[in-house]
Coordinates of C-alpha atoms and ligand atoms in Angstrom, one line a residue:
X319 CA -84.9 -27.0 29.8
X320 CA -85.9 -24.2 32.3
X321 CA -87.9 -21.0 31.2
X322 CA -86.2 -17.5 33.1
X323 CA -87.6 -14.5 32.7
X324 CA -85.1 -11.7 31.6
X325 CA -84.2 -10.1 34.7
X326 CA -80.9 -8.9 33.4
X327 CA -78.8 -6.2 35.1
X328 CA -75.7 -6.2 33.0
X329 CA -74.3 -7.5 30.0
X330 CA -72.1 -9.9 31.3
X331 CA -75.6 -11.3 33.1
X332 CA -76.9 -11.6 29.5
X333 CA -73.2 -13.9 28.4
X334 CA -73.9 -16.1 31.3
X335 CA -77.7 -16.8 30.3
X336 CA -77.3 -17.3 27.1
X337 CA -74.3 -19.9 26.9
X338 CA -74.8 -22.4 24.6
X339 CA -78.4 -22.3 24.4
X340 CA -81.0 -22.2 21.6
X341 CA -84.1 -20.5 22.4
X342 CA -87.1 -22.7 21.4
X343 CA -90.9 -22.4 22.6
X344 CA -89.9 -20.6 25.1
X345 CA -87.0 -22.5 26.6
X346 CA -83.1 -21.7 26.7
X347 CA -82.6 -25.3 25.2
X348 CA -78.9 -26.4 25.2
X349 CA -76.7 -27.5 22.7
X350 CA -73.9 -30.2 22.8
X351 CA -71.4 -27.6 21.2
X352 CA -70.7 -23.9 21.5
X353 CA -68.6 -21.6 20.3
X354 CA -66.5 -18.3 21.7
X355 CA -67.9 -14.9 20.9
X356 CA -65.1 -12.5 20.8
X357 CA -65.4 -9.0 22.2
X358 CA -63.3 -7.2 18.9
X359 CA -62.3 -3.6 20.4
X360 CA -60.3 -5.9 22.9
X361 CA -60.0 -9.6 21.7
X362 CA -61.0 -10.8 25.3
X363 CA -63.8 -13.7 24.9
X364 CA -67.6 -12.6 25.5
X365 CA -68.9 -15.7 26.2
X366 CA -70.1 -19.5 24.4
X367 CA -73.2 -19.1 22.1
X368 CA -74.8 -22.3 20.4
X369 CA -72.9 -23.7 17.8
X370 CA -76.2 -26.4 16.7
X371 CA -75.7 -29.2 14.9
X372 CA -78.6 -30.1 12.8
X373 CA -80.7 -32.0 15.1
X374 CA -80.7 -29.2 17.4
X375 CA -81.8 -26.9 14.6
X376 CA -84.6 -29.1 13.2
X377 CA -85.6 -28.7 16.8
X378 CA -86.5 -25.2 16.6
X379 CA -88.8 -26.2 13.2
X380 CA -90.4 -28.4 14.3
X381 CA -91.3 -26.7 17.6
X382 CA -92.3 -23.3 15.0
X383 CA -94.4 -26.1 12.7
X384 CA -96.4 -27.0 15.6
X385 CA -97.0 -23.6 16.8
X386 CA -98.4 -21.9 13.2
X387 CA -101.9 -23.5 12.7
X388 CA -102.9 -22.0 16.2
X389 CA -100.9 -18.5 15.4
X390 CA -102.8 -18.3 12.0
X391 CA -105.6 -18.4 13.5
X392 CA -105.3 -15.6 16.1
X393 CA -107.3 -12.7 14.6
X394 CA -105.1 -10.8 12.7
X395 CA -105.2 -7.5 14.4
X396 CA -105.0 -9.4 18.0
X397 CA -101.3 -11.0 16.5
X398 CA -100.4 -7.6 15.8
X399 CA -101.4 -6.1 19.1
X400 CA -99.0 -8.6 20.7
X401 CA -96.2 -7.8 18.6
X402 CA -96.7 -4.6 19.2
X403 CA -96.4 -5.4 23.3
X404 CA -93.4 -7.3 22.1
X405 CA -91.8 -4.2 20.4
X406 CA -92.7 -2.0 23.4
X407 CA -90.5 -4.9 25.6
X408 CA -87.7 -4.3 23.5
X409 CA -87.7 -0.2 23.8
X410 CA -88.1 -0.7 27.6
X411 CA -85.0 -2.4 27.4
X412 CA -83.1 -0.4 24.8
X413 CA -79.4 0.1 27.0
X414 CA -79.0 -3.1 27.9
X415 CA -79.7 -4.2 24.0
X416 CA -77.5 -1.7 22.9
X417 CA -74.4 -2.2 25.3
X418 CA -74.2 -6.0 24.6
X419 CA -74.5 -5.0 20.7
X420 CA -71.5 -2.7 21.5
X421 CA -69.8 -5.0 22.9
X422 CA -70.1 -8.3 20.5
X423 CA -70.0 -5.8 17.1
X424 CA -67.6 -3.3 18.2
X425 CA -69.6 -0.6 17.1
X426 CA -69.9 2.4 19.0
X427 CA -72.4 2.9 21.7
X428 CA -73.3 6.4 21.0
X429 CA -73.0 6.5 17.4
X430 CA -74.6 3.3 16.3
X431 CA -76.0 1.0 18.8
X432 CA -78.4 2.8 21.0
X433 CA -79.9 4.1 17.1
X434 CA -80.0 0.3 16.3
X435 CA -82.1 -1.0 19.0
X436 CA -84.6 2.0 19.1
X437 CA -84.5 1.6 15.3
X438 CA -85.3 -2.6 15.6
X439 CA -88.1 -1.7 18.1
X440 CA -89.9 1.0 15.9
X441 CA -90.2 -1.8 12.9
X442 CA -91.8 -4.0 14.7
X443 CA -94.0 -1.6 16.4
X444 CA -95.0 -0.8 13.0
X445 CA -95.7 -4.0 11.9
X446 CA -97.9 -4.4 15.1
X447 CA -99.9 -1.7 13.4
X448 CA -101.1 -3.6 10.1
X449 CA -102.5 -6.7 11.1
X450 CA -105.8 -5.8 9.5
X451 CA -104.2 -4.1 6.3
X452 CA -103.8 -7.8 5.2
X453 CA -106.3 -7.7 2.6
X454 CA -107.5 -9.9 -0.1
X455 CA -110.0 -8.5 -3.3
X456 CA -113.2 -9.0 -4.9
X457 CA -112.6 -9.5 -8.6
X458 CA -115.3 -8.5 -11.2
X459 CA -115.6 -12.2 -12.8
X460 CA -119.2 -12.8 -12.8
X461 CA -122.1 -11.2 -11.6
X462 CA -123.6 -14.5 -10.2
X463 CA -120.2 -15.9 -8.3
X464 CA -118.6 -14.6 -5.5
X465 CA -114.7 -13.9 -6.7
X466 CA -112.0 -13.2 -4.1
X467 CA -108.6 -13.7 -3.2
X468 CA -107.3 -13.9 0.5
X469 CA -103.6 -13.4 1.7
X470 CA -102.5 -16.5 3.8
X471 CA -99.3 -16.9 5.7
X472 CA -96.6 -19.4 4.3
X473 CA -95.9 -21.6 7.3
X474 CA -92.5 -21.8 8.7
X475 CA -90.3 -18.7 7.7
X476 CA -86.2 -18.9 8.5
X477 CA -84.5 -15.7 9.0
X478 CA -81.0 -15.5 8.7
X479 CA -79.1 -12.6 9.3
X480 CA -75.4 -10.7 9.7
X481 CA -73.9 -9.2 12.4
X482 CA -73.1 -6.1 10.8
X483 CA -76.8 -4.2 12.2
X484 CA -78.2 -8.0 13.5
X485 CA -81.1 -5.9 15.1
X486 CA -82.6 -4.3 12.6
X487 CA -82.2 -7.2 9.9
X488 CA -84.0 -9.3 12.3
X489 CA -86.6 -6.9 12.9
X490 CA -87.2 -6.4 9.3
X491 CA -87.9 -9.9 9.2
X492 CA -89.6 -11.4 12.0
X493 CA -91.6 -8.0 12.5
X494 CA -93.7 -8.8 9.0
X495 CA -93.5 -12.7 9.5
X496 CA -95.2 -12.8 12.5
X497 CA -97.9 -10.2 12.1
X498 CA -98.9 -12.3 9.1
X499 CA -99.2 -15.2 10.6
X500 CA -95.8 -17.4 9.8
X501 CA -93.8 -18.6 13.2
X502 CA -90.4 -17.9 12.5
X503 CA -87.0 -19.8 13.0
X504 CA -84.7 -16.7 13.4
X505 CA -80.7 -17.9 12.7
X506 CA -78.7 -15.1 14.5
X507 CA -75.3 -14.7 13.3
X508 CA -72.1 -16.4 14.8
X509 CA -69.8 -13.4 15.2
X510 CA -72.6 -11.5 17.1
X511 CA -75.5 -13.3 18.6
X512 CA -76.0 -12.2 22.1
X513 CA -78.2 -8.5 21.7
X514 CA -80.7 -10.7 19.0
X515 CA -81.0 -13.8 21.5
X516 CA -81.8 -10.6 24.1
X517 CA -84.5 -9.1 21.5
X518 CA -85.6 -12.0 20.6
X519 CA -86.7 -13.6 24.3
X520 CA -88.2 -10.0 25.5
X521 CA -90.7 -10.4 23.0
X522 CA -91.1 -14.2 23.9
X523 CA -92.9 -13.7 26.4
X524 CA -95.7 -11.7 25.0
X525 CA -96.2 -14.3 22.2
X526 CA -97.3 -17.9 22.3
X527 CA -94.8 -20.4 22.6
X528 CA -93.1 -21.5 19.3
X529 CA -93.8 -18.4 17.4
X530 CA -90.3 -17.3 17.7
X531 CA -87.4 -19.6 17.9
X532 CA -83.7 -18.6 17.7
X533 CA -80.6 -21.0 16.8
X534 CA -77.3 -19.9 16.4
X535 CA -74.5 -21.9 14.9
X536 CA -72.2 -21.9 12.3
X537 CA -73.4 -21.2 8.1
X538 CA -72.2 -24.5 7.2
X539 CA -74.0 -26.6 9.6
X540 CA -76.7 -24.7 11.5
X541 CA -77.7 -22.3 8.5
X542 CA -77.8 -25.1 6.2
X543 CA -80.0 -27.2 8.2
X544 CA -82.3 -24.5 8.4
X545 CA -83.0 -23.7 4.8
X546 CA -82.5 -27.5 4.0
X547 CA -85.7 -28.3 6.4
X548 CA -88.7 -29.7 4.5
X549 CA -91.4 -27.6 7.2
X550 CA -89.5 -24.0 6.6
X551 CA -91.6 -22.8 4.1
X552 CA -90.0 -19.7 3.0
X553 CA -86.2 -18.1 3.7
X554 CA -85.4 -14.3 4.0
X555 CA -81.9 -13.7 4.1
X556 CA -79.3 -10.8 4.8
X557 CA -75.7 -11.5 4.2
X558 CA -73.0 -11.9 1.7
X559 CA -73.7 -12.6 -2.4
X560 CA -72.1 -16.2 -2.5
X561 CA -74.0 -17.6 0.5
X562 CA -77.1 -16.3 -1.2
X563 CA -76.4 -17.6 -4.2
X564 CA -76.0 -20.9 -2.4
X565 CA -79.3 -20.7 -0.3
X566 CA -81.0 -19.4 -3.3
X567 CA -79.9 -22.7 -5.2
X568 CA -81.6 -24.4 -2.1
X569 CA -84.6 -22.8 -2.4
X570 CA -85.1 -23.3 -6.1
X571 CA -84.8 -27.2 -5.4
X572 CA -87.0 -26.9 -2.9
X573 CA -89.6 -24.8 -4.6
X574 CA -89.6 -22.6 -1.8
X575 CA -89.9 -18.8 -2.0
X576 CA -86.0 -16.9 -0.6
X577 CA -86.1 -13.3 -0.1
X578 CA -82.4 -12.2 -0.5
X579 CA -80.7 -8.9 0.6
X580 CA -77.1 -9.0 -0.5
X581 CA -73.8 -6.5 -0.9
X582 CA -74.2 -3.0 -2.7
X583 CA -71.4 -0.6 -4.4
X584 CA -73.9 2.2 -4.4
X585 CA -72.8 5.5 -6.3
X586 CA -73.4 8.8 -5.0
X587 CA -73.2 11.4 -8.0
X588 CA -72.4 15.1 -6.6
X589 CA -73.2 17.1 -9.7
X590 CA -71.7 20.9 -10.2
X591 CA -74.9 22.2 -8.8
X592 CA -74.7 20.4 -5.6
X593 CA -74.7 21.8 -2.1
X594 CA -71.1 20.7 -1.4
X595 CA -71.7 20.9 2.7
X596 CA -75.0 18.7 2.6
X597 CA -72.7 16.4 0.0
X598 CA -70.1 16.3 2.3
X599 CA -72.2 15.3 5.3
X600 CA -74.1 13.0 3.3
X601 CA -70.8 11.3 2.1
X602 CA -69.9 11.1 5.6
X603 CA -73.5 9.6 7.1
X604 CA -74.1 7.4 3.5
X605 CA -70.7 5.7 3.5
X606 CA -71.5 4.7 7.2
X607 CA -68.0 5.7 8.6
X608 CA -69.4 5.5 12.2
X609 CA -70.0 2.0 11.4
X610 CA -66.9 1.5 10.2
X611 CA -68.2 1.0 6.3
X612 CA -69.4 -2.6 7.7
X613 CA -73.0 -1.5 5.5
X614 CA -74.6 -3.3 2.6
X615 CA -75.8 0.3 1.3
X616 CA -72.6 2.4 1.7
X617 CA -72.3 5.1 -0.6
X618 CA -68.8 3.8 -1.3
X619 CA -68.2 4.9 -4.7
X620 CA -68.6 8.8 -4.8
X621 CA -68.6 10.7 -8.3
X622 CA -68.2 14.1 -7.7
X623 CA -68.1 16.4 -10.2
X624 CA -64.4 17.9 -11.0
X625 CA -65.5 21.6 -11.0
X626 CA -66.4 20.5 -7.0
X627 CA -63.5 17.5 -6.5
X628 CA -60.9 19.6 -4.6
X629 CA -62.9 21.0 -2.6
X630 CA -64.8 18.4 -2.0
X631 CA -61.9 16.4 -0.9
X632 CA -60.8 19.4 1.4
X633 CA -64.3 19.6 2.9
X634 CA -63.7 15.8 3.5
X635 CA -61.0 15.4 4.8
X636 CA -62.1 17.7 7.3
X637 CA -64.8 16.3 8.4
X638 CA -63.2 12.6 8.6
X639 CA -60.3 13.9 11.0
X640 CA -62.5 15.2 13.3
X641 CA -64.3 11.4 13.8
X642 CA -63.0 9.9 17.0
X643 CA -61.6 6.3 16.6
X644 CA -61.8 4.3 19.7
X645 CA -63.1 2.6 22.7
X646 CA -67.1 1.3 21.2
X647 CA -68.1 2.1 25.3
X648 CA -66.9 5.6 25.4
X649 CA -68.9 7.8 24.8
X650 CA -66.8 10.3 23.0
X651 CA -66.1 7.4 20.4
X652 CA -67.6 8.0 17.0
X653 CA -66.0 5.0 15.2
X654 CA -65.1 1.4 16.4
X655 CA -63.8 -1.9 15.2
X656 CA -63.9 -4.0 12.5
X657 CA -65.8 -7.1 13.1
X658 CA -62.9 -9.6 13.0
X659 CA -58.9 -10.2 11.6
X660 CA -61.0 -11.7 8.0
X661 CA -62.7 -8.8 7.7
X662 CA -59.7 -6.4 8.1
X663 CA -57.4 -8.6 6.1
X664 CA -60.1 -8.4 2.8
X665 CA -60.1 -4.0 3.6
X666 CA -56.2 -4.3 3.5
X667 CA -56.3 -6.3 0.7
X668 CA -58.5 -3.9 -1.4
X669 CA -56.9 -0.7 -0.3
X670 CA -53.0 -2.9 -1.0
X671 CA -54.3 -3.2 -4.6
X672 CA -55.0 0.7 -4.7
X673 CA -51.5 1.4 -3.4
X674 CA -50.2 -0.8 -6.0
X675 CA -51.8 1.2 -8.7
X676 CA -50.0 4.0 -11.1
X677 CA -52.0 7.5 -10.4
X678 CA -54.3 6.4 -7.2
X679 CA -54.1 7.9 -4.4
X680 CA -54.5 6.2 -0.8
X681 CA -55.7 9.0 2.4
X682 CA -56.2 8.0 5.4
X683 CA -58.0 10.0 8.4
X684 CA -58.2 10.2 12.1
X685 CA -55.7 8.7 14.8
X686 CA -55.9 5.2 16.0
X687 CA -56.7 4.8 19.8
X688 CA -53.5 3.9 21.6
X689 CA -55.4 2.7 24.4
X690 CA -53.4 -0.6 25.2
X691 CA -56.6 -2.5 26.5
X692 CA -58.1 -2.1 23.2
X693 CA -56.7 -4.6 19.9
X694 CA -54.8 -2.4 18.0
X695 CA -55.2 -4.8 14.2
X696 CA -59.0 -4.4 14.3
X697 CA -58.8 -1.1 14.0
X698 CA -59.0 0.7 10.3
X699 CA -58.9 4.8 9.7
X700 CA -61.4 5.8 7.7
X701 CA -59.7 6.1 4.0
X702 CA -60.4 7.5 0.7
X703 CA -59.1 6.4 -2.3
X704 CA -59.1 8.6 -5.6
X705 CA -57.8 8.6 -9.3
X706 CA -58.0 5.0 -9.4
X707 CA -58.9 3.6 -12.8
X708 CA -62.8 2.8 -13.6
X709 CA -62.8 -1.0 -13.5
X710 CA -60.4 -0.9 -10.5
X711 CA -61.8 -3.5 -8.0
X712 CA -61.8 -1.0 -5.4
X713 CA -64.3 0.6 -7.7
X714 CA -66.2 -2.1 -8.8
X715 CA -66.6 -4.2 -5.4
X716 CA -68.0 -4.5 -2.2
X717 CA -64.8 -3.7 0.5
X718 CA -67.3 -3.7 3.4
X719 CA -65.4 -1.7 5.3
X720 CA -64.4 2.4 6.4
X721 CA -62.9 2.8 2.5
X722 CA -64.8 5.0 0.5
X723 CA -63.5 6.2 -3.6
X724 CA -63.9 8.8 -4.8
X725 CA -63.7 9.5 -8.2
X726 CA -64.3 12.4 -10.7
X727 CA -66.5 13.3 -13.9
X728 CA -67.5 16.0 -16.1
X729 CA -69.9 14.0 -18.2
X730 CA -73.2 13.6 -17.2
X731 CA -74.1 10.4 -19.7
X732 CA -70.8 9.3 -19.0
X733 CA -71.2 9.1 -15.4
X734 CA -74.6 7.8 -15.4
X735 CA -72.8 4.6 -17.3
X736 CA -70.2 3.9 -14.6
X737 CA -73.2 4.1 -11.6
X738 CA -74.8 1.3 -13.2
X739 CA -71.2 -0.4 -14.2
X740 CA -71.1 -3.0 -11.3
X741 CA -73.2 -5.9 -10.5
X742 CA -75.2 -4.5 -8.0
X743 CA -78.5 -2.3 -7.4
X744 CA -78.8 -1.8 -4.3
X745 CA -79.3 2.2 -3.5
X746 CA -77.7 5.1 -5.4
X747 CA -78.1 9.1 -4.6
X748 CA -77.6 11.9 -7.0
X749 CA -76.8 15.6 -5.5
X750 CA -78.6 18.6 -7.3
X751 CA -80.5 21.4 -7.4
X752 CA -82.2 20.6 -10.7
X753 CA -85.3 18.8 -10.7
X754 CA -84.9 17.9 -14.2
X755 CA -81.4 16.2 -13.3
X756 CA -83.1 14.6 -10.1
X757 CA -86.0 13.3 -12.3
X758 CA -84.3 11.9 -15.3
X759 CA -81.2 10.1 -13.2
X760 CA -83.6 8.6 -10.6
X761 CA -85.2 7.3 -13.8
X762 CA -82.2 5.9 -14.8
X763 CA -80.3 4.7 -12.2
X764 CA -80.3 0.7 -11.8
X765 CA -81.0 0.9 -8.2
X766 CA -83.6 -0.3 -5.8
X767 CA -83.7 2.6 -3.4
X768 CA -82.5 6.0 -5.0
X769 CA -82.5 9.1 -3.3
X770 CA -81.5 12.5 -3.8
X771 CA -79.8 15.0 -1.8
X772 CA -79.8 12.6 1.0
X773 CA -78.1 9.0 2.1
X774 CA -81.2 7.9 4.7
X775 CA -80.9 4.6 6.3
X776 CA -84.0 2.0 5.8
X777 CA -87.4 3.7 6.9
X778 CA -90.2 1.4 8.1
X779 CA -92.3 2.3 6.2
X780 CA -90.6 2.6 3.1
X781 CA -90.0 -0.4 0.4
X782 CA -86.1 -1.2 0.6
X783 CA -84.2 -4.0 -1.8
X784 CA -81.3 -4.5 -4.4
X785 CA -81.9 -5.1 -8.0
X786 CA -79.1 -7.5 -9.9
X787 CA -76.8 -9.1 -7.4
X788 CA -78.0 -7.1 -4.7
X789 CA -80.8 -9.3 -4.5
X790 CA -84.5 -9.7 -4.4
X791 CA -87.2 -9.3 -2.5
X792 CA -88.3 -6.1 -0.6
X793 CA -88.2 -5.2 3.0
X794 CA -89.8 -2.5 5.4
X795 CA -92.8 -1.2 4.2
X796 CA -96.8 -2.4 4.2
X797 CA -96.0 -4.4 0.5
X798 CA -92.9 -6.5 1.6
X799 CA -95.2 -7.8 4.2
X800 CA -97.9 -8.5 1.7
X801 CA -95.9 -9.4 -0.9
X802 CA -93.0 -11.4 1.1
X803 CA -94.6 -13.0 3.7
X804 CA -98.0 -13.6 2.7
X805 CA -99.6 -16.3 -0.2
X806 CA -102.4 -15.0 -2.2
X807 CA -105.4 -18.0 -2.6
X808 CA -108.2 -17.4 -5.2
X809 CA -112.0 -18.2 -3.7
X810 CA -114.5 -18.5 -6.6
X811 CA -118.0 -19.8 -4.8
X812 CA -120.9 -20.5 -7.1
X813 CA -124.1 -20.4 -6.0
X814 CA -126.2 -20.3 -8.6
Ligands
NAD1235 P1 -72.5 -14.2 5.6 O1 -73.2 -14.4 4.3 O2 -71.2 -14.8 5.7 O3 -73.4 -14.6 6.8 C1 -74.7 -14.2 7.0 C2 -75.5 -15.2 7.8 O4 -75.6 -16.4 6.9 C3 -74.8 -15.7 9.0 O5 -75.8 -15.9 10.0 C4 -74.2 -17.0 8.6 O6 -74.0 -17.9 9.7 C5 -75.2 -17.5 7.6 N1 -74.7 -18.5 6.7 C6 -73.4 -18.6 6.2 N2 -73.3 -19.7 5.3 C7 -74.5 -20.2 5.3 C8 -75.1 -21.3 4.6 N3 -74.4 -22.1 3.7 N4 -76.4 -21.6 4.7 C9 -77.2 -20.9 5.5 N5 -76.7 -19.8 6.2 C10 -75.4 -19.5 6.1 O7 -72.4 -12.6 5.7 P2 -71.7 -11.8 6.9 O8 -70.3 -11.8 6.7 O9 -72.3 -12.2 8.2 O10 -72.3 -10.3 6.6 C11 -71.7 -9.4 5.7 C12 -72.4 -9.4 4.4 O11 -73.7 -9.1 4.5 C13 -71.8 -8.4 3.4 O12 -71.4 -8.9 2.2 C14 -73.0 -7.4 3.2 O13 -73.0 -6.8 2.0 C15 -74.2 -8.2 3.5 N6 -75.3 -7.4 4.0 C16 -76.3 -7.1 3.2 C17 -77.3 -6.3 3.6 C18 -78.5 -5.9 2.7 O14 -79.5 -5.5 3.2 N7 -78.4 -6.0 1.4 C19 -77.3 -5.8 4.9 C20 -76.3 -6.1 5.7 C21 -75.3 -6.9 5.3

């Protein structure tokens, strides 16, 4: 066990530090097992992150129990001064963050990474901001008692996230959990672990030790230990459906409170009013092509209406040629890599069911790089599918990857019923002019973040989560703080 301080010049500096470490109270504590992290635009081996057993990973509870009656205590607004600091770290180093992210997610540096890092940072800077917004009430129960409630942390909270925007996810988490008091046991994901191990020890050092802990490992074994610890107290997730199904099973046994942000297969309606260039761009920035589709709130079902289809597809098509597939580290790159050979073999498998069906149409855009550093079978053109039937299972589920379907309508009911078709809820966006349209299909629409006339990522400040499958819970925002990370205790004194 040895404490460094993150003098880092390059990424490969950051592989070497963190090889086969966990980072607990402070310390870079190693584990008996690693695994390889795989660079994906290339194949060539990163470096060996943690692969915990369960011991290890109790470890990192236990040293987050200990810490969390003294971090409670910390005035509130003093815990989110230091977070703030903490926040402020990150920002300072944003290109270092953001090259190692490029380089363990294959997504693009320009595009998507250095966006990630300054995005991660401005959460938890914002959470640093409402320590003292933690407020109970007084309640009106009688004249002679003194009636309050008070908002107490839970205790231990785990965090697991993706690797699909690890940054952010992980900021959305342990921003809120620490400013209200929990310590945190933050799981990073397998596939990328290296930029939130970076994140996570800058802002180490301006919090007391145990705080924030970080354990990577596989699901299976270091994720289940995790939400299977009697001190973790509460468990936010980000990932896929069936591993939150299973954690929420977990939590229910355990009585525990789980937080779940799942998959999406969120419509976008373009009605005949629409501004068909704002559509178009909005198509292009909601679907997430620069990040190769790899995004839980794609816009990756797109009903436009037929008086608009053609020419939205022309208008499309455009657009999607001119994205540069390549290199994540080049600058000139707008679109990267898949995460992994699984992950392109479940795209290939959706859009081979599309080919396979009467009447659907399969486009694909762009060139593929033919650098022959780079590894030609994790790249995927960005690709549109059309015509396909309603119930298709291109239509109806998550692909998680650059493969977007577009479909058309002419009846307003009619499309409103196939938006809210699938299992999910995560975010939907309808294009119009008419406020009446806006007003009674944001009503309508079974979908935890709805927009109009625009496909924004996650705000800080504004309340994000699925309904249905897509999960529950809230993130970003003043009430997922409040509501997510806090316990409310009723006070009646009596001194009569
Ligand atoms: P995943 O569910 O396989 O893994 C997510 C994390 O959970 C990883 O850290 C993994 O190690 C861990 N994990 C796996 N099995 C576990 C278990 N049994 N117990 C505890 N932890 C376990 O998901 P992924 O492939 O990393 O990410 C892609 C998925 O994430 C997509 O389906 C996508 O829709 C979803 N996602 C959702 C959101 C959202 O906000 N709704 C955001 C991003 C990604």
């Amino acid at each position: 066990m040895t404490h460094h301080s993150a003098n880092f010049i390059t990424p490969e500096d950051v592989f070497t530090a963190y090889k086969g470490v966990n980072l607990i109270a402070g310390q870079r504590v190693a584990t008996q097992a690693v695994l390889d992290v795989i660079n994906p635009a290339t194949g060539a081996t990163l470096g060996q992150a943690a692969a915990s057993n369960a011991a290890e990973t109790d470890a990192a509870v236990t040293a987050a129990r200990k810490a969390q009656i003294a971090w409670a205590q910390v005035p509130a607004r003093d815990r989110g001064k230091q977070v703030a600091a903490a926040a402020r770290a990150v920002a300072d180093q944003a290109e270092l963050i953001a090259q190692v992210l490029a380089r363990e997610t294959g997504k693009a540096i320009r595009t998507e990474c250095r966006g990630e890092v300054a995005v991660a940072a401005d959460i938890v800077e914002f959470y640093g901001g409402l320590g003292s917004e933690l407020k109970g009430q007084t309640v009106p129960y009688n004249p002679r008692m003194l009636t309050m409630t008070t908002r107490e942390p839970l205790g231990v909270v785990a965090a697991i996230v993706p690797w699909n925007v690890p940054l952010v996810l992980f900021a959305l988490k342990v921003g809120p959990a620490l400013v209200a008091g929990n310590t945190v046991v933050v799981k990073s994901s397998e596939e990328a672990p290296f930029a939130t191990y970076l994140m996570a020890e800058l802002m180490m050092k301006h919090l007391p030790q145990g705080v924030l802990n970080v354990v990577n490992g596989t699901g299976a074994v270091c994720g289940d230990a995790l939400t299977r610890n009697a001190d973790v107290s509460k468990i936010t997730f980000t990932g896929s459906e069936a591993v939150g199904e299973t954690i929420n099973t977990i939590g229910a046994g355990r009585i525990i409170p789980v937080s779940l942000e799942l998959g999406g297969k969120s419509p976008m309606i373009i009605c005949e009013d629409a501004d068909l260039d704002k559509a178009v761009a909005g198509a292009i920035s909601g679907m997430r092509f620069t990040r190769q589709g790899q995004s839980c709130t794609a816009a990756s079902r797109i009903y436009v209406h037929d008086s608009l289809k053609a020419a939205f597809m022309d208008k499309l098509a455009a657009a999607l040629n001119d994205l540069k597939i390549g290199d994540p580290l080049d600058e000139a790159t707008d679109v990267g890599t898949i995460i992994n050979a699984r992950q392109v073999a479940t795209i290939n498998r959706y859009v081979a069911m599309a080919e396979a069906t009467e009447g659907a149409q399969v486009l694909r855009f762009g060139s593929l790089p033919d650098d022959a550093a780079l590894s030609p079978e994790l790249y995927v053109q960005p690709t549109i599918l059309t015509d396909l039937p309603d119930d298709h299972p291109c239509v109806m589920e998550e692909i998680f990857g650059p493969v977007a379907v577009v479909q058309g309508w002419s009846d307003y009911e009619g499309v409103l019923a196939l938006a809210n078709s699938t299992h999910y809820g995560l975010a939907a966006s309808v294009w119009t002019r008419s406020l009446s349209v806006a007003l009674d299909s944001t009503a309508r629409l079974n979908a935890g973040y709805v927009q109009v006339n625009q496909n924004l990522t996650i705000q800080p400040n504004v309340s994000y989560g699925g309904f249905g499958r897509s999960g529950q819970g809230k993130e970003a925002s003043l009430e997922a703080m409040v509501e997510h990370f806090t316990r409310s205790k009723t006070i009646v004194m009596n001194f009569d």
